[in-house]
mmCIF file of C-alpha atoms in Angstrom:
data_model
loop_
_atom_site.group_PDB
_atom_site.id
_atom_site.type_symbol
_atom_site.label_atom_id
_atom_site.label_comp_id
_atom_site.label_asym_id
_atom_site.label_seq_id
_atom_site.Cartn_x
_atom_site.Cartn_y
_atom_site.Cartn_z
ATOM 1 C CA MET A 1 17.498 35.912 -2.904
ATOM 2 C CA THR A 2 19.388 33.560 -0.592
ATOM 3 C CA ALA A 3 16.728 34.114 2.058
ATOM 4 C CA ASP A 4 14.092 32.878 -0.401
ATOM 5 C CA LEU A 5 16.126 29.756 -1.131
ATOM 6 C CA ARG A 6 16.473 28.963 2.544
ATOM 7 C CA LYS A 7 12.728 29.181 3.009
ATOM 8 C CA ARG A 8 11.988 26.823 0.142
ATOM 9 C CA SER A 9 14.603 24.164 0.803
ATOM 10 C CA ARG A 10 13.233 22.292 3.801
ATOM 11 C CA ARG A 11 14.892 19.144 4.917
ATOM 12 C CA PHE A 12 12.754 16.033 4.897
ATOM 13 C CA ASP A 13 13.663 15.226 8.498
ATOM 14 C CA SER A 14 13.041 18.674 9.939
ATOM 15 C CA GLY A 15 10.388 19.056 12.602
ATOM 16 C CA GLU A 16 8.483 21.705 10.690
ATOM 17 C CA ARG A 17 4.766 21.334 10.073
ATOM 18 C CA ARG A 18 3.813 21.068 6.437
ATOM 19 C CA SER A 19 0.510 21.812 4.807
ATOM 20 C CA ILE A 20 0.620 18.728 2.579
ATOM 21 C CA TYR A 21 -0.778 15.408 3.675
ATOM 22 C CA SER A 22 1.674 13.173 5.444
ATOM 23 C CA ALA A 23 1.383 9.558 6.525
ATOM 24 C CA ARG A 24 0.677 10.673 10.079
ATOM 25 C CA SER A 25 -2.062 13.124 9.161
ATOM 26 C CA MET A 26 -3.759 10.640 6.823
ATOM 27 C CA ALA A 27 -3.788 7.927 9.501
ATOM 28 C CA GLY A 28 -6.524 9.747 11.378
ATOM 29 C CA SER A 29 -4.614 11.406 14.187
ATOM 30 C CA GLU A 30 -1.472 13.437 14.360
ATOM 31 C CA ASN A 31 0.124 11.017 16.825
ATOM 32 C CA PRO A 32 -1.431 7.565 16.284
ATOM 33 C CA GLY A 33 1.262 5.541 18.043
ATOM 34 C CA GLY A 34 1.153 7.590 21.208
ATOM 35 C CA GLY A 35 4.903 8.204 21.222
ATOM 36 C CA SER A 36 7.057 11.027 20.057
ATOM 37 C CA PRO A 37 6.478 12.137 16.427
ATOM 38 C CA GLN A 38 10.219 11.825 15.799
ATOM 39 C CA ASP A 39 10.224 8.166 16.871
ATOM 40 C CA MET A 40 10.668 6.280 13.608
ATOM 41 C CA TRP A 41 10.021 2.833 15.171
ATOM 42 C CA ARG A 42 6.483 3.708 16.222
ATOM 43 C CA GLY A 43 4.669 1.498 13.719
ATOM 44 C CA MET A 44 6.812 -1.574 14.283
ATOM 45 C CA SER A 45 4.640 -2.857 17.123
ATOM 46 C CA THR A 46 1.615 -3.046 14.824
ATOM 47 C CA GLY A 47 3.542 -5.128 12.312
ATOM 48 C CA TRP A 48 4.785 -7.496 15.000
ATOM 49 C CA GLN A 49 1.278 -7.839 16.445
ATOM 50 C CA ILE A 50 -0.163 -8.756 13.051
ATOM 51 C CA THR A 51 2.677 -11.231 12.500
ATOM 52 C CA ALA A 52 2.037 -12.798 15.911
ATOM 53 C CA TYR A 53 -1.697 -13.118 15.211
ATOM 54 C CA MET A 54 -1.063 -14.818 11.872
ATOM 55 C CA LEU A 55 1.610 -17.208 13.150
ATOM 56 C CA GLY A 56 -0.322 -17.928 16.334
ATOM 57 C CA GLY A 57 -3.473 -18.794 14.421
ATOM 58 C CA ILE A 58 -1.676 -21.062 11.971
ATOM 59 C CA LEU A 59 0.428 -22.804 14.626
ATOM 60 C CA GLY A 60 -2.354 -23.045 17.216
ATOM 61 C CA TRP A 61 -4.995 -24.512 14.949
ATOM 62 C CA GLY A 62 -2.378 -26.585 13.144
ATOM 63 C CA LEU A 63 -1.436 -28.142 16.499
ATOM 64 C CA ILE A 64 -5.086 -28.892 17.227
ATOM 65 C CA GLY A 65 -5.370 -30.529 13.807
ATOM 66 C CA PHE A 66 -2.192 -32.503 14.446
ATOM 67 C CA LEU A 67 -3.616 -33.801 17.736
ATOM 68 C CA ILE A 68 -6.823 -34.834 15.994
ATOM 69 C CA ASP A 69 -4.737 -36.632 13.352
ATOM 70 C CA TRP A 70 -2.706 -38.361 16.055
ATOM 71 C CA LEU A 71 -5.781 -39.488 17.995
ATOM 72 C CA ALA A 72 -7.699 -40.592 14.894
ATOM 73 C CA GLY A 73 -4.691 -42.249 13.265
ATOM 74 C CA THR A 74 -5.182 -40.420 9.986
ATOM 75 C CA GLY A 75 -2.572 -38.743 7.824
ATOM 76 C CA LYS A 76 -1.959 -35.020 7.919
ATOM 77 C CA VAL A 77 -5.487 -34.170 6.774
ATOM 78 C CA PHE A 78 -6.654 -32.383 9.914
ATOM 79 C CA THR A 79 -3.291 -30.682 10.331
ATOM 80 C CA ALA A 80 -3.705 -29.024 6.934
ATOM 81 C CA ILE A 81 -7.351 -28.173 7.657
ATOM 82 C CA GLY A 82 -6.368 -26.713 11.028
ATOM 83 C CA MET A 83 -3.642 -24.573 9.482
ATOM 84 C CA ILE A 84 -6.026 -23.235 6.841
ATOM 85 C CA VAL A 85 -8.728 -22.521 9.431
ATOM 86 C CA GLY A 86 -6.120 -20.820 11.636
ATOM 87 C CA ALA A 87 -4.914 -18.614 8.782
ATOM 88 C CA ILE A 88 -8.474 -17.598 7.868
ATOM 89 C CA GLY A 89 -9.391 -16.966 11.501
ATOM 90 C CA ALA A 90 -6.236 -14.954 12.156
ATOM 91 C CA GLY A 91 -6.805 -12.922 8.999
ATOM 92 C CA TYR A 92 -10.328 -12.149 10.170
ATOM 93 C CA ILE A 93 -9.076 -11.084 13.605
ATOM 94 C CA VAL A 94 -6.462 -8.836 11.992
ATOM 95 C CA TYR A 95 -9.209 -7.329 9.814
ATOM 96 C CA LEU A 96 -11.421 -6.676 12.846
ATOM 97 C CA ARG A 97 -8.605 -5.164 14.874
ATOM 98 C CA TYR A 98 -6.697 -3.154 12.252
ATOM 99 C CA GLY A 99 -8.632 -3.014 9.003
ATOM 100 C CA LYS A 100 -12.203 -2.259 10.003
ATOM 101 C CA ASP A 101 -13.339 1.351 10.133
ATOM 102 C CA SER A 102 -13.495 2.255 13.828
ATOM 103 C CA THR A 103 -16.122 4.968 13.383
ATOM 104 C CA GLY A 104 -18.811 2.464 12.468
ATOM 105 C CA THR A 105 -20.090 4.535 9.569
ATOM 106 C CA ASP A 106 -20.697 2.993 6.183
ATOM 107 C CA ASP A 107 -20.396 4.764 2.864
ATOM 108 C CA GLU A 108 -23.810 3.531 1.800
ATOM 109 C CA PRO A 109 -26.964 4.294 3.794
ATOM 110 C CA ARG A 110 -28.771 1.356 5.384
ATOM 111 C CA ARG A 111 -32.125 0.326 3.945
#
């Protein structure tokens, strides 16, 4: 009976393969980050890249808007417009890079 209990009680951090779906198997490949499967920091680079895209878009286009405001002598109108355009553009780039289906297949057939 103790042998049966040892078989059933698997540790969550053991390297054994399981038949249930895991985050790695549902991501599309068994090793999506390219590193070791035991490396728990593997997905951090994706989060930092998305953060950099979002901040870069907002700050970059906000700076362009600020320069337009400075040259035109207006208030902070173009700065706000530039920041909004930068956030929308960065969100679209993040969608293209990380959110879009890479296989190119749609669920609905084309007409």
